[in-house]
Amino acid sequence: MSSYTIYKTLCDVVDQAYPLERYPDNKFKKFFIDIKVKEMQFIHGRYYPDKRKIEIFNLSRPNGHIIATTLHEISKIPTLSRCISPFLLKRN
């Protein structure tokens, strides 16, 4: 799975969750994907807020797991996490 494919998949998810009609100043898609060809035991992904970069590791995992990791990392983007937080607080 290429970094561009992962990026486009995440952008599709963001577009569905935060349509441009309701969020015209949509900065949620301003991030970079950096795929690291490295297998790590405990870390699957990392987000660097200063660079707005998501690093992804362990590409031997299924595609769904990689996408789940990137969704987890994209939720750390400050503008996105402010929008997600009220939703998460309502869940039990």
PDB file of C-alpha atoms in Angstrom:
ATOM      1  CA  MET A   1       0.000   0.000   0.000  1.00  0.00           C
ATOM      2  CA  SER A   2       1.573   3.299  -1.080  1.00  0.00           C
ATOM      3  CA  SER A   3       1.645   6.482   0.981  1.00  0.00           C
ATOM      4  CA  TYR A   4      -0.490   8.199  -1.667  1.00  0.00           C
ATOM      5  CA  THR A   5      -3.139   5.456  -1.451  1.00  0.00           C
ATOM      6  CA  ILE A   6      -3.204   5.784   2.334  1.00  0.00           C
ATOM      7  CA  TYR A   7      -3.404   9.573   2.067  1.00  0.00           C
ATOM      8  CA  LYS A   8      -6.284   9.459  -0.435  1.00  0.00           C
ATOM      9  CA  THR A   9      -8.157   6.919   1.723  1.00  0.00           C
ATOM     10  CA  LEU A  10      -7.809   9.155   4.785  1.00  0.00           C
ATOM     11  CA  CYS A  11      -8.916  12.191   2.781  1.00  0.00           C
ATOM     12  CA  ASP A  12     -12.034  10.293   1.687  1.00  0.00           C
ATOM     13  CA  VAL A  13     -12.827   9.515   5.327  1.00  0.00           C
ATOM     14  CA  VAL A  14     -12.289  13.163   6.321  1.00  0.00           C
ATOM     15  CA  ASP A  15     -14.486  14.332   3.416  1.00  0.00           C
ATOM     16  CA  GLN A  16     -17.296  12.050   4.572  1.00  0.00           C
ATOM     17  CA  ALA A  17     -16.996  13.044   8.222  1.00  0.00           C
ATOM     18  CA  TYR A  18     -16.377  16.756   7.633  1.00  0.00           C
ATOM     19  CA  PRO A  19     -17.931  17.862   4.320  1.00  0.00           C
ATOM     20  CA  LEU A  20     -16.679  21.094   2.788  1.00  0.00           C
ATOM     21  CA  GLU A  21     -20.193  22.560   2.923  1.00  0.00           C
ATOM     22  CA  ARG A  22     -20.083  22.537   6.739  1.00  0.00           C
ATOM     23  CA  TYR A  23     -16.317  22.996   7.124  1.00  0.00           C
ATOM     24  CA  PRO A  24     -15.218  25.394   4.364  1.00  0.00           C
ATOM     25  CA  ASP A  25     -11.893  26.088   6.081  1.00  0.00           C
ATOM     26  CA  ASN A  26     -11.068  22.386   6.112  1.00  0.00           C
ATOM     27  CA  LYS A  27      -7.477  21.990   7.301  1.00  0.00           C
ATOM     28  CA  PHE A  28      -7.943  18.373   8.276  1.00  0.00           C
ATOM     29  CA  LYS A  29      -6.328  17.092   5.088  1.00  0.00           C
ATOM     30  CA  LYS A  30      -3.086  19.019   5.493  1.00  0.00           C
ATOM     31  CA  PHE A  31      -0.767  16.250   6.623  1.00  0.00           C
ATOM     32  CA  PHE A  32       1.911  14.018   5.178  1.00  0.00           C
ATOM     33  CA  ILE A  33       2.291  10.240   5.239  1.00  0.00           C
ATOM     34  CA  ASP A  34       5.744   8.740   5.657  1.00  0.00           C
ATOM     35  CA  ILE A  35       5.913   4.971   5.311  1.00  0.00           C
ATOM     36  CA  LYS A  36       8.808   3.402   7.169  1.00  0.00           C
ATOM     37  CA  VAL A  37       9.917  -0.023   5.993  1.00  0.00           C
ATOM     38  CA  LYS A  38      10.508  -1.198   9.508  1.00  0.00           C
ATOM     39  CA  GLU A  39       8.799  -3.790  11.678  1.00  0.00           C
ATOM     40  CA  MET A  40       8.385  -2.626  15.255  1.00  0.00           C
ATOM     41  CA  GLN A  41       6.989  -4.580  18.163  1.00  0.00           C
ATOM     42  CA  PHE A  42       4.974  -1.899  19.931  1.00  0.00           C
ATOM     43  CA  ILE A  43       4.669   1.138  17.648  1.00  0.00           C
ATOM     44  CA  HIS A  44       2.501   1.008  14.522  1.00  0.00           C
ATOM     45  CA  GLY A  45       2.373   4.730  13.833  1.00  0.00           C
ATOM     46  CA  ARG A  46       3.495   8.119  15.055  1.00  0.00           C
ATOM     47  CA  TYR A  47       2.255  11.674  14.551  1.00  0.00           C
ATOM     48  CA  TYR A  48       4.584  14.699  14.574  1.00  0.00           C
ATOM     49  CA  PRO A  49       2.434  17.815  15.104  1.00  0.00           C
ATOM     50  CA  ASP A  50       5.193  20.301  14.259  1.00  0.00           C
ATOM     51  CA  LYS A  51       5.602  18.741  10.797  1.00  0.00           C
ATOM     52  CA  ARG A  52       2.010  17.432  10.489  1.00  0.00           C
ATOM     53  CA  LYS A  53       3.589  14.129   9.506  1.00  0.00           C
ATOM     54  CA  ILE A  54       2.269  10.622  10.149  1.00  0.00           C
ATOM     55  CA  GLU A  55       4.808   7.800  10.176  1.00  0.00           C
ATOM     56  CA  ILE A  56       3.521   4.285   9.545  1.00  0.00           C
ATOM     57  CA  PHE A  57       5.398   1.105  10.482  1.00  0.00           C
ATOM     58  CA  ASN A  58       4.730  -2.653  10.252  1.00  0.00           C
ATOM     59  CA  LEU A  59       3.496  -2.866   6.673  1.00  0.00           C
ATOM     60  CA  SER A  60       3.292  -6.638   6.942  1.00  0.00           C
ATOM     61  CA  ARG A  61      -0.051  -6.199   8.719  1.00  0.00           C
ATOM     62  CA  PRO A  62      -3.321  -6.343   6.757  1.00  0.00           C
ATOM     63  CA  ASN A  63      -4.405  -3.172   4.924  1.00  0.00           C
ATOM     64  CA  GLY A  64      -7.325  -2.651   7.306  1.00  0.00           C
ATOM     65  CA  HIS A  65      -4.935  -2.547  10.265  1.00  0.00           C
ATOM     66  CA  ILE A  66      -2.739  -0.012   8.508  1.00  0.00           C
ATOM     67  CA  ILE A  67      -5.748   2.206   7.778  1.00  0.00           C
ATOM     68  CA  ALA A  68      -6.902   1.875  11.411  1.00  0.00           C
ATOM     69  CA  THR A  69      -3.453   2.999  12.547  1.00  0.00           C
ATOM     70  CA  THR A  70      -3.498   5.999  10.231  1.00  0.00           C
ATOM     71  CA  LEU A  71      -7.000   6.956  11.420  1.00  0.00           C
ATOM     72  CA  HIS A  72      -5.708   6.803  14.971  1.00  0.00           C
ATOM     73  CA  GLU A  73      -2.798   9.056  14.065  1.00  0.00           C
ATOM     74  CA  ILE A  74      -4.875  11.521  12.019  1.00  0.00           C
ATOM     75  CA  SER A  75      -7.180  11.974  15.014  1.00  0.00           C
ATOM     76  CA  LYS A  76      -4.230  13.641  16.763  1.00  0.00           C
ATOM     77  CA  ILE A  77      -4.300  16.592  14.354  1.00  0.00           C
ATOM     78  CA  PRO A  78      -5.280  19.471  16.665  1.00  0.00           C
ATOM     79  CA  THR A  79      -8.124  20.893  14.573  1.00  0.00           C
ATOM     80  CA  LEU A  80      -9.534  17.429  13.977  1.00  0.00           C
ATOM     81  CA  SER A  81      -9.267  16.290  17.582  1.00  0.00           C
ATOM     82  CA  ARG A  82     -11.263  19.344  18.706  1.00  0.00           C
ATOM     83  CA  CYS A  83     -14.075  18.292  16.377  1.00  0.00           C
ATOM     84  CA  ILE A  84     -13.943  14.658  17.412  1.00  0.00           C
ATOM     85  CA  SER A  85     -13.749  15.212  21.175  1.00  0.00           C
ATOM     86  CA  PRO A  86     -17.448  16.032  21.806  1.00  0.00           C
ATOM     87  CA  PHE A  87     -18.454  12.907  19.906  1.00  0.00           C
ATOM     88  CA  LEU A  88     -16.116  10.732  21.935  1.00  0.00           C
ATOM     89  CA  LEU A  89     -17.333  12.228  25.196  1.00  0.00           C
ATOM     90  CA  LYS A  90     -20.915  11.158  24.417  1.00  0.00           C
ATOM     91  CA  ARG A  91     -19.921   7.507  24.025  1.00  0.00           C
ATOM     92  CA  ASN A  92     -20.085   5.226  27.050  1.00  0.00           C
TER      93      ASN A  92
END
